[in-house]
Amino acid sequence: MTLFNPALSRRNLLSGVAMGGLGMLARPLWAQGVIDLHLPGKPSTRPLTKAFPQKGEMILQRVRPPLLETPMQVFDRHILTPNDQFYVRWHWANIPESVDAKAFRLTVRGHVERKVELRLDDLLHGFERIEYVAVNQCSGNSRGMFSPSVAGAEWGHGAMGNARWTGVRLRDVLDRAGVKSGAVDVRFGGLDEAMVSEGPKFLKSLAIDHARDGEVMIAFAMNGEPLPLLNGYPLRLVVPGWYSTYWVKMLSDIEVLPQKDDNFWMAKAYQVPKTPFGHVAPGTADFPKEAISRMVPRSLITNLAEGQTVKAGAPMAISGVAMGGDCGVTKVEISVDGGATWQVAALGEDLGPYSLRRFTHRITAPAGRFTLACRCTNTKGVSQPLTMNWNPNGYMRAGIETLNLMAGDKA
Ligand SMILES: Nc1nc2c(c(=O)[nH]1)N[C@H]1C(S)=C(S)[C@@H](COP(=O)(O)O)O[C@H]1N2
Ligand SMILES: [Mo]
Protein backbone atom coordinates (compact mmCIF):
# COMPACT_ATOMS: atom_id res chain seq x y z
CA MET A 1 0.00 0.00 0.00
CA THR A 2 1.56 3.26 -1.10
CA LEU A 3 0.21 5.00 1.97
CA PHE A 4 2.84 3.42 4.16
CA ASN A 5 5.73 3.98 1.83
CA PRO A 6 7.16 7.33 2.84
CA ALA A 7 9.34 7.48 -0.25
CA LEU A 8 6.23 7.48 -2.38
CA SER A 9 3.96 9.49 -0.20
CA ARG A 10 5.50 12.87 -0.82
CA ARG A 11 5.59 12.44 -4.55
CA ASN A 12 2.06 11.07 -4.75
CA LEU A 13 0.71 13.68 -2.49
CA LEU A 14 2.17 16.71 -4.07
CA SER A 15 2.60 15.80 -7.67
CA GLY A 16 0.50 18.03 -9.84
CA VAL A 17 0.08 20.38 -6.95
CA ALA A 18 1.67 23.55 -8.17
CA MET A 19 1.13 25.81 -5.27
CA GLY A 20 2.08 29.35 -6.02
CA GLY A 21 3.44 31.60 -3.31
CA LEU A 22 0.08 33.16 -2.78
CA GLY A 23 -2.58 31.25 -0.96
CA MET A 24 -1.97 27.68 -2.05
CA LEU A 25 -4.11 27.85 -5.13
CA ALA A 26 -3.46 24.93 -7.44
CA ARG A 27 -5.47 26.55 -10.18
CA PRO A 28 -6.53 30.11 -10.83
CA LEU A 29 -9.41 31.12 -8.64
CA TRP A 30 -12.57 31.87 -10.54
CA ALA A 31 -16.09 31.26 -9.49
CA GLN A 32 -17.25 27.85 -10.64
CA GLY A 33 -20.85 28.56 -9.72
CA VAL A 34 -22.45 29.77 -6.53
CA ILE A 35 -24.40 28.12 -3.75
CA ASP A 36 -26.93 29.61 -1.33
CA LEU A 37 -26.30 28.63 2.29
CA HIS A 38 -29.63 30.15 3.37
CA LEU A 39 -28.11 32.02 6.29
CA PRO A 40 -30.88 34.04 7.93
CA GLY A 41 -30.89 37.82 7.51
CA LYS A 42 -27.56 38.21 5.63
CA PRO A 43 -25.99 37.66 2.23
CA SER A 44 -25.66 33.92 1.98
CA THR A 45 -24.44 33.00 -1.49
CA ARG A 46 -20.88 31.71 -1.74
CA PRO A 47 -18.70 30.81 -4.71
CA LEU A 48 -17.99 27.16 -5.42
CA THR A 49 -14.34 26.45 -6.19
CA LYS A 50 -12.10 23.62 -7.35
CA ALA A 51 -8.97 25.76 -7.13
CA PHE A 52 -7.37 24.26 -4.01
CA PRO A 53 -4.79 21.46 -4.06
CA GLN A 54 -6.19 17.96 -3.55
CA LYS A 55 -9.68 19.39 -3.22
CA GLY A 56 -12.72 18.90 -5.40
CA GLU A 57 -15.71 21.22 -5.45
CA MET A 58 -15.86 23.19 -2.21
CA ILE A 59 -17.75 26.21 -0.91
CA LEU A 60 -15.30 29.11 -0.68
CA GLN A 61 -15.60 30.91 2.65
CA ARG A 62 -12.15 32.55 2.60
CA VAL A 63 -9.08 32.29 0.37
CA ARG A 64 -6.29 33.04 2.81
CA PRO A 65 -6.00 31.27 5.13
CA PRO A 66 -8.18 28.76 3.34
CA LEU A 67 -11.65 28.19 4.75
CA LEU A 68 -13.48 25.68 2.58
CA GLU A 69 -16.90 24.26 3.38
CA THR A 70 -18.39 20.92 2.35
CA PRO A 71 -21.67 21.12 0.38
CA MET A 72 -24.56 19.30 2.11
CA GLN A 73 -25.15 17.00 -0.87
CA VAL A 74 -21.77 15.38 -0.11
CA PHE A 75 -23.17 14.18 3.24
CA ASP A 76 -26.25 12.88 1.46
CA ARG A 77 -24.09 10.83 -0.89
CA HIS A 78 -21.40 9.55 1.48
CA ILE A 79 -21.42 8.66 5.17
CA LEU A 80 -17.60 8.87 5.07
CA THR A 81 -16.76 12.30 3.67
CA PRO A 82 -14.39 11.96 0.71
CA ASN A 83 -10.98 13.50 1.42
CA ASP A 84 -11.23 15.80 -1.59
CA GLN A 85 -14.44 17.33 -0.25
CA PHE A 86 -13.52 17.36 3.43
CA TYR A 87 -13.79 20.90 4.83
CA VAL A 88 -10.70 22.99 5.59
CA ARG A 89 -10.04 25.54 8.29
CA TRP A 90 -6.78 27.23 9.33
CA HIS A 91 -6.18 30.19 11.64
CA TRP A 92 -2.95 31.52 10.12
CA ALA A 93 -2.03 31.75 6.45
CA ASN A 94 1.59 30.76 6.99
CA ILE A 95 1.12 27.10 6.09
CA PRO A 96 3.86 25.01 4.43
CA GLU A 97 3.03 24.35 0.80
CA SER A 98 4.66 20.96 0.93
CA VAL A 99 6.09 18.73 3.64
CA ASP A 100 9.10 16.52 2.98
CA ALA A 101 8.17 13.15 4.49
CA LYS A 102 11.86 12.20 4.88
CA ALA A 103 12.92 15.34 6.69
CA PHE A 104 9.82 15.57 8.87
CA ARG A 105 10.20 15.02 12.64
CA LEU A 106 7.67 14.84 15.45
CA THR A 107 9.24 16.04 18.71
CA VAL A 108 8.05 14.96 22.16
CA ARG A 109 9.59 17.10 24.88
CA GLY A 110 8.97 18.99 28.10
CA HIS A 111 8.10 17.24 31.33
CA VAL A 112 9.39 13.85 30.11
CA GLU A 113 12.27 11.49 30.93
CA ARG A 114 13.85 11.96 27.50
CA LYS A 115 13.11 14.14 24.51
CA VAL A 116 12.35 12.03 21.44
CA GLU A 117 12.30 12.90 17.76
CA LEU A 118 10.24 10.54 15.64
CA ARG A 119 10.38 10.16 11.88
CA LEU A 120 7.24 9.58 9.88
CA ASP A 121 8.57 6.09 9.28
CA ASP A 122 8.74 5.49 13.07
CA LEU A 123 5.08 6.44 13.38
CA LEU A 124 4.12 4.21 10.43
CA HIS A 125 6.06 1.15 11.57
CA GLY A 126 7.17 1.53 15.18
CA PHE A 127 3.84 1.55 17.05
CA GLU A 128 0.63 -0.46 17.21
CA ARG A 129 -1.92 0.96 14.80
CA ILE A 130 -5.46 1.93 15.71
CA GLU A 131 -8.36 2.93 13.48
CA TYR A 132 -11.88 4.29 13.98
CA VAL A 133 -14.46 6.52 12.36
CA ALA A 134 -14.98 9.94 13.91
CA VAL A 135 -16.63 13.24 13.10
CA ASN A 136 -14.35 16.25 12.84
CA GLN A 137 -16.53 19.30 13.48
CA CYS A 138 -15.44 22.91 13.84
CA SER A 139 -16.62 24.59 17.05
CA GLY A 140 -18.17 27.26 14.82
CA ASN A 141 -19.95 24.91 12.42
CA SER A 142 -23.31 26.47 11.39
CA ARG A 143 -22.30 29.81 12.94
CA GLY A 144 -23.88 31.69 10.02
CA MET A 145 -27.28 30.24 10.97
CA PHE A 146 -27.42 32.03 14.33
CA SER A 147 -29.99 34.70 14.84
CA PRO A 148 -29.11 37.17 16.21
CA SER A 149 -25.93 37.02 14.14
CA VAL A 150 -22.54 36.59 15.79
CA ALA A 151 -19.04 37.56 14.61
CA GLY A 152 -16.78 34.96 13.01
CA ALA A 153 -16.62 32.78 9.93
CA GLU A 154 -20.18 32.47 8.68
CA TRP A 155 -20.28 28.75 8.04
CA GLY A 156 -23.36 26.87 6.92
CA HIS A 157 -23.61 23.30 8.22
CA GLY A 158 -20.63 21.99 6.25
CA ALA A 159 -17.73 22.77 8.59
CA MET A 160 -17.73 19.10 9.54
CA GLY A 161 -16.62 15.82 8.05
CA ASN A 162 -16.69 12.13 8.93
CA ALA A 163 -13.66 9.96 8.22
CA ARG A 164 -12.02 6.66 9.10
CA TRP A 165 -8.80 7.71 10.84
CA THR A 166 -5.74 5.48 11.05
CA GLY A 167 -2.76 6.16 13.27
CA VAL A 168 -1.15 5.39 16.59
CA ARG A 169 -2.18 6.02 20.18
CA LEU A 170 -0.96 9.33 21.55
CA ARG A 171 -0.42 7.40 24.82
CA ASP A 172 2.12 5.07 23.19
CA VAL A 173 4.05 8.02 21.76
CA LEU A 174 4.06 9.77 25.13
CA ASP A 175 5.29 6.56 26.77
CA ARG A 176 8.25 6.50 24.37
CA ALA A 177 9.36 9.78 25.96
CA GLY A 178 8.29 8.74 29.49
CA VAL A 179 5.92 11.24 31.07
CA LYS A 180 7.23 12.42 34.44
CA SER A 181 4.98 12.50 37.48
CA GLY A 182 3.38 15.89 37.97
CA ALA A 183 2.45 16.29 34.31
CA VAL A 184 -0.76 18.33 33.94
CA ASP A 185 -1.35 19.17 30.27
CA VAL A 186 0.01 18.04 26.92
CA ARG A 187 0.36 20.79 24.32
CA PHE A 188 0.29 20.30 20.55
CA GLY A 189 1.74 22.49 17.81
CA GLY A 190 1.90 22.16 14.04
CA LEU A 191 4.10 23.39 11.20
CA ASP A 192 1.89 26.45 10.54
CA GLU A 193 3.06 29.76 11.95
CA ALA A 194 1.48 33.11 12.73
CA MET A 195 1.81 35.69 9.94
CA VAL A 196 2.97 38.43 12.24
CA SER A 197 5.49 37.93 15.00
CA GLU A 198 3.07 39.12 17.69
CA GLY A 199 0.45 36.62 16.52
CA PRO A 200 0.16 33.71 18.93
CA LYS A 201 1.13 30.40 17.35
CA PHE A 202 -1.81 27.98 17.19
CA LEU A 203 -1.33 25.62 20.15
CA LYS A 204 -3.92 23.43 21.85
CA SER A 205 -3.68 21.22 24.94
CA LEU A 206 -5.38 18.24 26.49
CA ALA A 207 -5.29 17.24 30.17
CA ILE A 208 -2.73 14.47 30.71
CA ASP A 209 -5.36 11.80 31.55
CA HIS A 210 -7.28 12.62 28.39
CA ALA A 211 -4.08 12.54 26.34
CA ARG A 212 -3.32 9.08 27.78
CA ASP A 213 -6.84 7.61 27.40
CA GLY A 214 -5.77 5.30 24.56
CA GLU A 215 -8.34 6.78 22.14
CA VAL A 216 -6.69 10.08 21.26
CA MET A 217 -4.79 9.34 18.06
CA ILE A 218 -1.91 10.68 16.07
CA ALA A 219 -3.37 10.00 12.62
CA PHE A 220 -1.41 9.55 9.40
CA ALA A 221 -4.34 8.50 7.25
CA MET A 222 -7.95 9.34 6.62
CA ASN A 223 -10.21 7.07 4.63
CA GLY A 224 -7.19 4.89 3.78
CA GLU A 225 -5.13 7.67 2.19
CA PRO A 226 -2.45 10.01 3.50
CA LEU A 227 -4.00 13.19 4.90
CA PRO A 228 -4.51 15.90 2.29
CA LEU A 229 -2.01 18.69 2.90
CA LEU A 230 -4.80 21.11 3.85
CA ASN A 231 -6.15 18.58 6.37
CA GLY A 232 -2.78 18.29 8.08
CA TYR A 233 -0.33 16.09 6.15
CA PRO A 234 1.62 14.23 7.39
CA LEU A 235 0.17 13.89 10.93
CA ARG A 236 -2.74 15.28 12.86
CA LEU A 237 -4.21 14.78 16.26
CA VAL A 238 -7.65 13.11 16.38
CA VAL A 239 -9.61 13.72 19.57
CA PRO A 240 -12.82 11.73 19.09
CA GLY A 241 -15.96 13.34 20.49
CA TRP A 242 -14.26 16.73 20.93
CA TYR A 243 -14.52 19.77 18.68
CA SER A 244 -11.82 19.84 16.06
CA THR A 245 -10.07 22.91 17.41
CA TYR A 246 -8.12 20.26 19.38
CA TRP A 247 -7.35 18.18 16.27
CA VAL A 248 -4.01 19.91 15.61
CA LYS A 249 -2.89 19.53 11.98
CA MET A 250 0.66 19.06 10.64
CA LEU A 251 1.44 17.99 14.18
CA SER A 252 5.18 18.40 14.77
CA ASP A 253 5.58 19.28 18.42
CA ILE A 254 4.22 17.69 21.61
CA GLU A 255 5.15 19.35 24.87
CA VAL A 256 4.25 17.85 28.25
CA LEU A 257 3.60 20.61 30.75
CA PRO A 258 3.87 20.46 34.55
CA GLN A 259 1.14 23.12 34.76
CA LYS A 260 -2.12 24.04 33.09
CA ASP A 261 -1.62 25.55 29.64
CA ASP A 262 -2.57 29.22 29.73
CA ASN A 263 -1.64 30.01 26.12
CA PHE A 264 -4.01 32.28 24.15
CA TRP A 265 -5.76 29.46 22.26
CA MET A 266 -6.63 27.64 25.48
CA ALA A 267 -7.26 30.43 27.97
CA LYS A 268 -8.66 33.26 25.81
CA ALA A 269 -9.99 31.80 22.56
CA TYR A 270 -12.57 29.03 22.21
CA GLN A 271 -14.39 29.87 25.43
CA VAL A 272 -18.05 28.94 25.85
CA PRO A 273 -20.60 29.73 28.55
CA LYS A 274 -20.41 27.23 31.42
CA THR A 275 -24.00 26.12 30.86
CA PRO A 276 -25.68 23.14 29.17
CA PHE A 277 -25.08 23.43 25.38
CA GLY A 278 -23.03 26.58 26.06
CA HIS A 279 -26.30 28.52 25.95
CA VAL A 280 -26.96 32.05 27.16
CA ALA A 281 -29.86 34.36 26.31
CA PRO A 282 -29.12 35.99 22.94
CA GLY A 283 -27.25 39.25 23.49
CA THR A 284 -25.62 38.18 26.77
CA ALA A 285 -21.90 39.02 26.81
CA ASP A 286 -20.88 38.45 30.42
CA PHE A 287 -21.00 34.94 31.87
CA PRO A 288 -18.77 32.30 33.48
CA LYS A 289 -16.74 30.66 30.71
CA GLU A 290 -14.83 27.46 30.10
CA ALA A 291 -12.75 26.04 27.26
CA ILE A 292 -14.93 24.29 24.67
CA SER A 293 -14.62 20.51 24.84
CA ARG A 294 -17.08 17.71 24.05
CA MET A 295 -19.48 17.82 21.15
CA VAL A 296 -23.22 17.62 21.57
CA PRO A 297 -25.89 15.75 19.54
CA ARG A 298 -26.94 17.18 16.18
CA SER A 299 -28.93 16.09 13.15
CA LEU A 300 -29.26 17.60 9.68
CA ILE A 301 -31.48 16.80 6.72
CA THR A 302 -29.27 16.40 3.66
CA ASN A 303 -31.59 15.59 0.72
CA LEU A 304 -33.74 18.73 0.84
CA ALA A 305 -32.96 22.44 0.91
CA GLU A 306 -34.61 25.43 2.50
CA GLY A 307 -37.49 26.76 0.38
CA GLN A 308 -37.67 23.70 -1.88
CA THR A 309 -40.98 22.83 -3.56
CA VAL A 310 -42.31 19.28 -3.19
CA LYS A 311 -45.48 17.58 -4.45
CA ALA A 312 -48.48 17.83 -2.11
CA GLY A 313 -49.99 14.51 -1.05
CA ALA A 314 -47.13 12.53 -2.60
CA PRO A 315 -44.74 10.20 -0.78
CA MET A 316 -41.57 12.01 0.12
CA ALA A 317 -38.20 10.62 1.23
CA ILE A 318 -36.20 12.34 3.94
CA SER A 319 -32.57 11.53 4.62
CA GLY A 320 -29.92 13.08 6.75
CA VAL A 321 -27.00 12.59 9.10
CA ALA A 322 -26.83 12.64 12.88
CA MET A 323 -24.06 12.62 15.47
CA GLY A 324 -24.29 11.79 19.16
CA GLY A 325 -21.51 14.27 19.96
CA ASP A 326 -19.24 12.44 22.40
CA CYS A 327 -21.07 9.10 22.07
CA GLY A 328 -23.34 7.20 19.68
CA VAL A 329 -26.78 7.98 18.26
CA THR A 330 -29.81 6.23 19.81
CA LYS A 331 -32.68 7.87 17.98
CA VAL A 332 -33.54 10.45 15.35
CA GLU A 333 -37.06 11.84 15.17
CA ILE A 334 -38.69 13.80 12.37
CA SER A 335 -41.42 16.38 12.60
CA VAL A 336 -43.48 17.65 9.66
CA ASP A 337 -45.42 20.14 11.75
CA GLY A 338 -42.62 22.33 13.05
CA GLY A 339 -42.03 20.26 16.19
CA ALA A 340 -45.61 19.66 17.43
CA THR A 341 -45.42 15.90 16.86
CA TRP A 342 -42.50 13.54 16.15
CA GLN A 343 -42.02 10.28 14.22
CA VAL A 344 -39.05 7.95 14.67
CA ALA A 345 -36.71 7.68 11.64
CA ALA A 346 -34.79 4.55 10.57
CA LEU A 347 -31.08 4.57 11.38
CA GLY A 348 -28.37 3.47 8.97
CA GLU A 349 -25.28 1.41 9.69
CA ASP A 350 -23.56 2.01 13.02
CA LEU A 351 -19.91 2.88 12.29
CA GLY A 352 -19.06 3.40 15.97
CA PRO A 353 -19.83 5.93 18.68
CA TYR A 354 -17.94 8.84 17.12
CA SER A 355 -19.23 8.47 13.56
CA LEU A 356 -22.01 10.22 11.71
CA ARG A 357 -25.08 8.01 11.37
CA ARG A 358 -27.47 8.08 8.44
CA PHE A 359 -31.22 8.43 9.07
CA THR A 360 -34.06 7.96 6.60
CA HIS A 361 -37.81 8.43 6.75
CA ARG A 362 -40.83 8.58 4.47
CA ILE A 363 -43.75 10.93 4.83
CA THR A 364 -46.67 12.05 2.74
CA ALA A 365 -46.14 15.70 2.00
CA PRO A 366 -48.92 17.86 3.41
CA ALA A 367 -50.41 20.69 1.30
CA GLY A 368 -49.04 24.24 1.37
CA ARG A 369 -46.17 25.47 3.48
CA PHE A 370 -44.76 23.18 6.13
CA THR A 371 -41.71 22.94 8.37
CA LEU A 372 -39.55 19.85 8.61
CA ALA A 373 -37.39 19.28 11.64
CA CYS A 374 -35.16 16.50 12.98
CA ARG A 375 -33.95 15.75 16.47
CA CYS A 376 -31.18 13.42 17.66
CA THR A 377 -30.94 11.69 21.02
CA ASN A 378 -27.58 10.17 21.94
CA THR A 379 -26.68 7.01 23.87
CA LYS A 380 -26.22 9.07 27.02
CA GLY A 381 -29.88 10.13 26.74
CA VAL A 382 -29.08 13.71 25.72
CA SER A 383 -31.42 15.17 23.07
CA GLN A 384 -31.00 18.29 20.98
CA PRO A 385 -32.60 21.17 22.90
CA LEU A 386 -36.04 22.37 21.72
CA THR A 387 -34.93 26.01 21.99
CA MET A 388 -31.93 26.97 19.84
CA ASN A 389 -28.81 27.51 21.95
CA TRP A 390 -26.85 30.75 21.43
CA ASN A 391 -23.56 32.31 22.58
CA PRO A 392 -21.65 35.35 21.32
CA ASN A 393 -18.97 33.32 19.51
CA GLY A 394 -21.47 31.11 17.74
CA TYR A 395 -19.95 27.86 19.04
CA MET A 396 -21.57 24.48 19.77
CA ARG A 397 -24.73 24.95 17.73
CA ALA A 398 -26.99 22.15 18.95
CA GLY A 399 -30.65 23.14 18.60
CA ILE A 400 -33.12 21.56 16.21
CA GLU A 401 -32.63 22.65 12.60
CA THR A 402 -35.68 23.27 10.44
CA LEU A 403 -36.40 23.44 6.72
CA ASN A 404 -39.37 25.38 5.38
CA LEU A 405 -40.81 23.63 2.33
CA MET A 406 -43.70 24.35 -0.01
CA ALA A 407 -45.95 21.55 -1.24
CA GLY A 408 -47.80 22.27 -4.46
CA ASP A 409 -49.17 20.49 -7.52
CA LYS A 410 -45.69 19.84 -8.90
CA ALA A 411 -42.41 18.93 -7.26
N1 LIG B 1 -2.02 23.31 12.97
C1 LIG B 1 -3.29 23.68 13.01
N2 LIG B 1 -4.21 22.76 13.34
C2 LIG B 1 -5.51 23.09 13.38
C3 LIG B 1 -5.95 24.42 13.13
C4 LIG B 1 -4.95 25.37 12.78
O1 LIG B 1 -5.24 26.54 12.53
N3 LIG B 1 -3.65 24.96 12.74
N4 LIG B 1 -7.29 24.71 13.21
C5 LIG B 1 -8.13 23.81 14.01
C6 LIG B 1 -9.55 24.05 13.80
S1 LIG B 1 -10.24 25.34 14.62
C7 LIG B 1 -10.32 23.21 13.04
S2 LIG B 1 -11.98 23.49 12.87
C8 LIG B 1 -9.74 22.03 12.39
C9 LIG B 1 -10.15 21.90 10.94
O2 LIG B 1 -9.71 20.68 10.43
P1 LIG B 1 -9.71 20.42 8.86
O3 LIG B 1 -9.15 21.63 8.17
O4 LIG B 1 -8.94 19.20 8.63
O5 LIG B 1 -11.15 20.20 8.48
O6 LIG B 1 -8.34 22.02 12.45
C10 LIG B 1 -7.81 22.35 13.71
N5 LIG B 1 -6.41 22.11 13.71
MO1 LIG C 1 -12.60 25.31 14.27
Tab-separated table of C-alpha atoms and ligand atoms in Angstrom, residues 87 89-91 136-141 143 155 159 202 243-246 270 395, ligand 2:
chain	number	residue	atom	x	y	z
A	87	TYR	CA	-13.789	20.900	4.835
A	89	ARG	CA	-10.038	25.536	8.292
A	90	TRP	CA	-6.782	27.233	9.331
A	91	HIS	CA	-6.176	30.190	11.643
A	136	ASN	CA	-14.347	16.245	12.841
A	137	GLN	CA	-16.534	19.297	13.484
A	138	CYS	CA	-15.439	22.910	13.843
A	139	SER	CA	-16.618	24.593	17.047
A	140	GLY	CA	-18.167	27.257	14.823
A	141	ASN	CA	-19.950	24.906	12.425
A	143	ARG	CA	-22.304	29.811	12.937
A	155	TRP	CA	-20.280	28.753	8.043
A	159	ALA	CA	-17.728	22.767	8.590
A	202	PHE	CA	-1.808	27.981	17.185
A	243	TYR	CA	-14.520	19.766	18.680
A	244	SER	CA	-11.820	19.840	16.059
A	245	THR	CA	-10.067	22.912	17.409
A	246	TYR	CA	-8.115	20.259	19.385
A	270	TYR	CA	-12.566	29.027	22.213
A	395	TYR	CA	-19.951	27.856	19.038
B	2	MO	MO	-12.602	25.314	14.268
